Short mmCIF file of C-alpha atoms in Angstrom, two decimals:
data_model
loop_
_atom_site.label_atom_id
_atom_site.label_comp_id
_atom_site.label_asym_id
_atom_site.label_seq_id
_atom_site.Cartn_x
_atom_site.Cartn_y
_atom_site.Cartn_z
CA UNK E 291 27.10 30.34 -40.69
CA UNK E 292 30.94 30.52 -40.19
CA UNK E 293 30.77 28.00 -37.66
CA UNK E 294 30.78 28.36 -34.06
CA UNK E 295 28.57 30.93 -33.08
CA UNK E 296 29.52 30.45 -28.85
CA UNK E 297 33.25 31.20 -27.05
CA UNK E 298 35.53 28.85 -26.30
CA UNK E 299 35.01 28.87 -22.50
CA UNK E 300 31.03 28.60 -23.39
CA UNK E 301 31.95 25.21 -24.65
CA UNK E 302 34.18 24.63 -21.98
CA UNK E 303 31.78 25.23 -19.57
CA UNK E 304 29.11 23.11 -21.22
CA UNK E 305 30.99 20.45 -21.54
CA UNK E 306 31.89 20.35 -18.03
CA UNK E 307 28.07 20.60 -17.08
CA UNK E 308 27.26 17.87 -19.21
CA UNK E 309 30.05 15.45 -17.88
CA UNK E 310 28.31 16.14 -14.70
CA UNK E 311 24.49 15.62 -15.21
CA UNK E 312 24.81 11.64 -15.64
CA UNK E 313 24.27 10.63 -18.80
CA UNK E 314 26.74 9.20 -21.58
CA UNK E 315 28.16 11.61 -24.09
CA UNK E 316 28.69 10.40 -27.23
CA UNK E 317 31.73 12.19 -29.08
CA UNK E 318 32.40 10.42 -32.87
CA UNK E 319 35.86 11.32 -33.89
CA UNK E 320 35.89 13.70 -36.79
CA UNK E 321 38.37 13.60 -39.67
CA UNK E 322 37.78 17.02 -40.69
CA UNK E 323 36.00 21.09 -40.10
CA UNK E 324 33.05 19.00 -42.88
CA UNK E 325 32.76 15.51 -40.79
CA UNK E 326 32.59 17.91 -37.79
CA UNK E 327 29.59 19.71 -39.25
CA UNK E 328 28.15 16.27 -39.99
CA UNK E 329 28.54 15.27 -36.28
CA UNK E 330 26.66 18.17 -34.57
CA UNK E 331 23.43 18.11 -37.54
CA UNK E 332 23.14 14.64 -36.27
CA UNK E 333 22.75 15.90 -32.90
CA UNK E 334 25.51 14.21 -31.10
CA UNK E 335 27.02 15.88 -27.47
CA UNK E 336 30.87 16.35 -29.03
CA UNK E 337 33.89 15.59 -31.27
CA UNK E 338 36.65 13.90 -31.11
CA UNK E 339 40.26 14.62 -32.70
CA UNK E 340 42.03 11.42 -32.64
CA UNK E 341 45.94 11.44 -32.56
CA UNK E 342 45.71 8.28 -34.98
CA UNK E 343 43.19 9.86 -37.56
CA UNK E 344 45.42 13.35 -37.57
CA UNK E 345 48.54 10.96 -38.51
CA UNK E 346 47.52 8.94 -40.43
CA UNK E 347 45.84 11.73 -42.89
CA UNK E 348 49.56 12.70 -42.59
CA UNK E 349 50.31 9.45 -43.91
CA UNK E 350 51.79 8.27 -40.86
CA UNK E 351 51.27 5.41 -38.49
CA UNK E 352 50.21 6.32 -34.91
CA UNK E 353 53.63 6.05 -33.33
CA UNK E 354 54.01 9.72 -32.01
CA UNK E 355 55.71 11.64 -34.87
CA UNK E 356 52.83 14.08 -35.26
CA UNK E 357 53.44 17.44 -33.34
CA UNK E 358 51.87 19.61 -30.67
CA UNK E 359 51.71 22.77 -33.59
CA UNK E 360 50.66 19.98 -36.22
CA UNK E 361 47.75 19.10 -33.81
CA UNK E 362 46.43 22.30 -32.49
CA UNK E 363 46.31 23.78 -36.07
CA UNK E 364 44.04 20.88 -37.41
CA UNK E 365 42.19 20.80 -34.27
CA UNK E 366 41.51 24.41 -34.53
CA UNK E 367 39.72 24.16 -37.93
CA UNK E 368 37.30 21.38 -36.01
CA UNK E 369 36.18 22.88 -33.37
CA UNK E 370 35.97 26.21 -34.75
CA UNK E 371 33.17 24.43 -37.16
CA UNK E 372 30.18 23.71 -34.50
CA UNK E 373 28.90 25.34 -31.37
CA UNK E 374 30.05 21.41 -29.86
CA UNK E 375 32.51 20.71 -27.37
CA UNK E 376 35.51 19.34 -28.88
CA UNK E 377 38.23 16.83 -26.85
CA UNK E 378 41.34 16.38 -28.19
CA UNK E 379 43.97 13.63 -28.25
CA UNK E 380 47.30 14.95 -26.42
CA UNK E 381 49.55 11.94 -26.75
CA UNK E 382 51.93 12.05 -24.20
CA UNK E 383 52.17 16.30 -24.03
CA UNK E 384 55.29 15.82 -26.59
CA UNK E 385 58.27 16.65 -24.20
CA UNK E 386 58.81 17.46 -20.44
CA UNK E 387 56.81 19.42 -18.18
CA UNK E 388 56.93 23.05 -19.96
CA UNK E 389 56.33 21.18 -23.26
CA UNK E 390 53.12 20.14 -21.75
CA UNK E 391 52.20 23.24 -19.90
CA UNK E 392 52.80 25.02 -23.54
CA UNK E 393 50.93 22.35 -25.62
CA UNK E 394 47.41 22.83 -22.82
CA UNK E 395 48.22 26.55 -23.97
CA UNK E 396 48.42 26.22 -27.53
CA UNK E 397 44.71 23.85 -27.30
CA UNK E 398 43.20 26.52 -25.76
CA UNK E 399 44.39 29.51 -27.80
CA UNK E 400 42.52 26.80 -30.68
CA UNK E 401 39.10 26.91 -28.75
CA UNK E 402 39.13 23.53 -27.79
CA UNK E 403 37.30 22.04 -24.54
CA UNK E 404 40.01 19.79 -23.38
CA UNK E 405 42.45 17.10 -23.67
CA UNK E 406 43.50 13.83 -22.45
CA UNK E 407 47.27 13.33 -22.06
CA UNK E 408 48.63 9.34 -21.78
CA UNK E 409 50.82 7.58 -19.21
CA UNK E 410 53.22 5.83 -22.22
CA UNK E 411 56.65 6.74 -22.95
CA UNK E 412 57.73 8.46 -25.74
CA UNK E 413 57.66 8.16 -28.81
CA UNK E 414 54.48 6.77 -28.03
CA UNK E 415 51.88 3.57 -29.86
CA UNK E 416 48.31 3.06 -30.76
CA UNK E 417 46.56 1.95 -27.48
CA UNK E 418 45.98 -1.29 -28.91
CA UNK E 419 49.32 -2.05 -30.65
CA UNK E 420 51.03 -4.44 -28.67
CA UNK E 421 55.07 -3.17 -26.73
CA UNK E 422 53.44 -0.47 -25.26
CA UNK E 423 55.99 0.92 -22.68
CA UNK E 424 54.92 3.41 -19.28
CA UNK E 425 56.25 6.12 -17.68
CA UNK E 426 56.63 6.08 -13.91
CA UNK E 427 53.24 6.97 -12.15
CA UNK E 428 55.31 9.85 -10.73
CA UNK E 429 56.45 10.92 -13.73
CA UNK E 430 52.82 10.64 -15.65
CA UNK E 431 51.89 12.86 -12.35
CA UNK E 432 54.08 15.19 -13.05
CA UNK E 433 52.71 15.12 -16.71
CA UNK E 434 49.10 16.17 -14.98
CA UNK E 435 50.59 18.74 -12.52
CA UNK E 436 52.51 21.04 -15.65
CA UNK E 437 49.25 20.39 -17.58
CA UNK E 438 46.92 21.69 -14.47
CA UNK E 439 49.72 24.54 -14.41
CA UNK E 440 49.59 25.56 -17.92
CA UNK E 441 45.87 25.76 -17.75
CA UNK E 442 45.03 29.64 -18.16
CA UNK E 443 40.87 28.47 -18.45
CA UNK E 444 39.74 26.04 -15.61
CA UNK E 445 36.96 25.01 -17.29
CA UNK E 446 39.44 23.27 -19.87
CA UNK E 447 39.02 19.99 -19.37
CA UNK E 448 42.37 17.26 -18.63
CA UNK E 449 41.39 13.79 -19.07
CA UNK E 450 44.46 11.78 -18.06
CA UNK E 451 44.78 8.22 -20.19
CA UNK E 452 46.07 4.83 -18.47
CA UNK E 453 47.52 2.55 -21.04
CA UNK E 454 48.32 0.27 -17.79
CA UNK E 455 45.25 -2.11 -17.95
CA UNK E 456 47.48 -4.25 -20.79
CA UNK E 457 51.09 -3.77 -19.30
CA UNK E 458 50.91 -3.87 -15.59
CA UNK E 459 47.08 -4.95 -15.09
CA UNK E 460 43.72 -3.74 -14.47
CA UNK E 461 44.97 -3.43 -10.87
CA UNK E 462 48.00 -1.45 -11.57
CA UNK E 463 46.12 0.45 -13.93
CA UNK E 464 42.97 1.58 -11.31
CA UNK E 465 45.61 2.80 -8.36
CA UNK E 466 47.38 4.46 -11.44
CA UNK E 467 44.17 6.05 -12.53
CA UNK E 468 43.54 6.98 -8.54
CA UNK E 469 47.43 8.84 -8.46
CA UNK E 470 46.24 10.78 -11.76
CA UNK E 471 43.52 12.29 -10.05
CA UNK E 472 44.47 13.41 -6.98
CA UNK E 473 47.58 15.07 -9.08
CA UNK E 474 44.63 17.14 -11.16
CA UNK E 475 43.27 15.32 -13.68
CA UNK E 476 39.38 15.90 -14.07
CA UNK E 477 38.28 12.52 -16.07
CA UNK E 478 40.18 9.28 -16.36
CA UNK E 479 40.28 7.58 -19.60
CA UNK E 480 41.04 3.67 -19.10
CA UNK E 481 42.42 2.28 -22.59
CA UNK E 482 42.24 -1.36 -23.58
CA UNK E 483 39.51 -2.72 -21.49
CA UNK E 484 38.72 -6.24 -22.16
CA UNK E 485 35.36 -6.26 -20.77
CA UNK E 486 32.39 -5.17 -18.93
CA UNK E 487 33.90 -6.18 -15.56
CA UNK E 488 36.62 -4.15 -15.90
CA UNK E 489 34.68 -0.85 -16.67
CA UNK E 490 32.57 -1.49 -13.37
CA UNK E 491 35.86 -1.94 -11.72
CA UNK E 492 37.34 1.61 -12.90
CA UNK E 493 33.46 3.08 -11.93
CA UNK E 494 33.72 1.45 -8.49
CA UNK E 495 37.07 2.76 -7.86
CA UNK E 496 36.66 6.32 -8.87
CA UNK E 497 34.72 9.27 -8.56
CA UNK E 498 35.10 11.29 -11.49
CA UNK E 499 34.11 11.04 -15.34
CA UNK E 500 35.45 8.01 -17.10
CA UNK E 501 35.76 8.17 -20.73
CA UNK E 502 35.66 4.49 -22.86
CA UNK E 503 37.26 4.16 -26.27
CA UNK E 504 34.40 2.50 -28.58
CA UNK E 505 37.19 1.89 -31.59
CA UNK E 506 36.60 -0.66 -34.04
CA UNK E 507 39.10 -3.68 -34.44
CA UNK E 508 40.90 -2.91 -30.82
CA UNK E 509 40.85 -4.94 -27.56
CA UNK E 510 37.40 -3.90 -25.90
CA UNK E 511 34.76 -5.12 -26.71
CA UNK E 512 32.05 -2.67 -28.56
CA UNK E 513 29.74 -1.90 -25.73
CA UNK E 514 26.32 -0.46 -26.81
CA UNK E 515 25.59 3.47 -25.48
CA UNK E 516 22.69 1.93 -23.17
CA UNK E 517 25.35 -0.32 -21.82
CA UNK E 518 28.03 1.87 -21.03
CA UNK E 519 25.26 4.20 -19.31
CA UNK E 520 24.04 1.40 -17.36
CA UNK E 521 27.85 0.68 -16.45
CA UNK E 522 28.57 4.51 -15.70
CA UNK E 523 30.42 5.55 -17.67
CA UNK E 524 29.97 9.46 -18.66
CA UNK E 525 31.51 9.75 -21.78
CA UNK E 526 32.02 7.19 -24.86
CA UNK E 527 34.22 8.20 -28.61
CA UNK E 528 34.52 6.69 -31.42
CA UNK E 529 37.91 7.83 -32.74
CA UNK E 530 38.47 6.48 -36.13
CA UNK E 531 34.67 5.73 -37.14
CA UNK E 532 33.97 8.12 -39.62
CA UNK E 533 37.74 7.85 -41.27
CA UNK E 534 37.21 4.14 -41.89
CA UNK E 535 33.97 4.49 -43.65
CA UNK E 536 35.22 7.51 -45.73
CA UNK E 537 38.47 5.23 -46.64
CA UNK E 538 36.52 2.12 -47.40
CA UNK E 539 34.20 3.94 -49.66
CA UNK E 540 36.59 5.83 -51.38
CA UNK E 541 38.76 2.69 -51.81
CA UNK E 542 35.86 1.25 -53.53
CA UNK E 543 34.81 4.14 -55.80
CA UNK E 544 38.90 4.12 -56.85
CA UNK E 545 38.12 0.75 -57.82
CA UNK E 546 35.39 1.11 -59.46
CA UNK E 547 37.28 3.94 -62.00
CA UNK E 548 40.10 1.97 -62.71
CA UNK E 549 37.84 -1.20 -63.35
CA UNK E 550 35.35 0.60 -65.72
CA UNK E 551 36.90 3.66 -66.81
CA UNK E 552 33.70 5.72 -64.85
CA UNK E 553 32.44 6.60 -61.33
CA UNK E 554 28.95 5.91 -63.01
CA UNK E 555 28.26 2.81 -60.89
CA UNK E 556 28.99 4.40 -57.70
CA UNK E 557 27.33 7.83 -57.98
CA UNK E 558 23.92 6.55 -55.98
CA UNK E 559 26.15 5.83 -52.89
CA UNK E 560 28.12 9.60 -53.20
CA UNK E 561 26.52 12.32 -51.34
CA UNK E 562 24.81 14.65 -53.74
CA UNK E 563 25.99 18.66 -54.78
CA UNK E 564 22.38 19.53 -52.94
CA UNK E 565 23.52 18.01 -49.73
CA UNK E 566 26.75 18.95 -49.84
CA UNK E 567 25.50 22.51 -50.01
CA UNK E 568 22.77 21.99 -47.44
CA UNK E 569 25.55 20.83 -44.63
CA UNK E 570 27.57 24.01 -45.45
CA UNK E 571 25.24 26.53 -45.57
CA UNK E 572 25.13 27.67 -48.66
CA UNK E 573 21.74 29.53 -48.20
CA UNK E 574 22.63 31.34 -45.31
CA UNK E 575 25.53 32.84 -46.77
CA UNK E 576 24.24 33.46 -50.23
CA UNK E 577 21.55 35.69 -47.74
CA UNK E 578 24.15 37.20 -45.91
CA UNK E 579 25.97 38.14 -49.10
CA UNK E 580 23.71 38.59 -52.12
CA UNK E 581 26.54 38.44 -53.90
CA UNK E 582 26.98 34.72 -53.56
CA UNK E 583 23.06 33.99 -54.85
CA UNK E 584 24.36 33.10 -58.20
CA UNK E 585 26.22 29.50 -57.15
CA UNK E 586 22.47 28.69 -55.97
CA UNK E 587 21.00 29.51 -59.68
CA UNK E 588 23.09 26.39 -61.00
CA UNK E 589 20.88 22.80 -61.06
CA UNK E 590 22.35 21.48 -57.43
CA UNK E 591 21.78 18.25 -58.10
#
């Protein structure tokens, strides 16, 4: 009831422990405080905030014109919803190194686990939009440094993101990925992989966690969990999942009104009142607060 029922540096903590016993997390990306919910009943290891999913329920394209406030304050109502981890997309830290140092701030004031913060200029482009442009790998260092400095909870976690592998190369982007963590970073997160070769490369070449974006309709391929265990990697997302199939059903139950003048031929595929209520709660607060018994008298069907 009321969500989260641990601290924010229990979750930290956990988080870190998990990273660190071997096997693959998987972290879908939720859309919402409700998709979160959905996430943890499942029994999944995390959520995900993605920077494209937060714009574009803005109505904006993923081309860096969300904020840091706009992004801790939705982020916040996630991860305050389960007793899960939650890792959040940073963009670029919007601004220079303060900016940053004050953004890692604001995350954790929100409860959330940690962050990864990207190596592309700003204003800054999906990961698998072609024109992507990079800072200098001393200035993406000095990106890591004011984030490591801002840090008030070391158990926060700071991913660091390469968007190299499909601008420089996979080369460029591993000794990248190597300059990122000696400047702090705790887990590298290697966009745009075209393969499985490339994945064994960055797990060769490093020795920290390695995140892998699992997005639909990108660049990489979509690996399997048991693969990208077998591979190494620690921790997998799947950013815009759950968005996509809310979208395309609600696209077709829209369609389905304006065709027939009813939602009668798409109630079977809705989620019922009765589930709905189940995923909140309902009970436990309506026994917490006898008051509320009386919403449970109606037919929840």
């Amino acid at each position: 009831m009321l969500g989260s029922s641990s601290t924010a540096h229990q979750r930290r903590v956990a988080f870190r422990e998990a990273l660190a016993d071997g096997r693959l997390l998987q972290f879908p990306g939720a859309f919402n405080a409700l998709s979160a919910m959905l996430i943890a009943e499942q029994g999944f290891d995390g959520v995900y905030v993605s920077g494209a999913v937060l714009s574009a329920e803005l109505g904006l394209p993923d081309v860096g014109l969300t904020t840091a406030t706009e992004v801790a304050a939705r982020a916040a109502t996630i991860t305050r919803s389960t007793d899960l981890p939650t890792l959040v997309d940073a963009d670029t830290g919007w601004g220079g190194p303060a900016n940053v140092a004050r953004t890692i701030r604001a995350f954790e004031d929100a409860g959330i686990s940690g962050c990864h913060l990207e190596d592309q200029v700003e204003p800054k482009r999906c990961g698998h939009l072609e024109g992507k442009e990079l800072v200098s790998t001393s200035d993406m260092c000095t990106r890591i440094r004011a984030a490591v400095r801002g840090r008030r909870d070391d158990a926060f976690v700071l991913c660091a993101r390469t968007d190299a592998r499909a601008v420089e190369g996979l080369d460029a982007a591993i000794d990248r990925a190597r300059a990122y963590v000696d400047s702090g970073a705790d887990m590298v997160f290697a966009e745009a992989l075209t393969d499985e070769r490339e994945y064994a490369a960055f797990r060769h070449a490093l020795d920290v966690p390695l995140l892998a974006n699992m997005t639909e309709f990108g660049k990489s391929p979509m690996l399997s969990a048991q693969t990208l265990e077998k591979l190494g990697i620690n921790i997998v997302i799947y950013p815009v999942t759950l968005l996509r199939l809310a979208m395309g059903a609600a696209e077709t139950g829209l369609a389905e009104i304006r065709r027939s003048g009813s939602q009668q031929g798409v109630v079977e595929r809705m989620q019922t009142r009765s589930r709905l209520y189940e995923l909140l709660g309902y009970d436990e607060y309506a026994a917490f607060d006898a008051r509320l018994a009386g919403y449970l008298e109606e037919d929840p069907s």
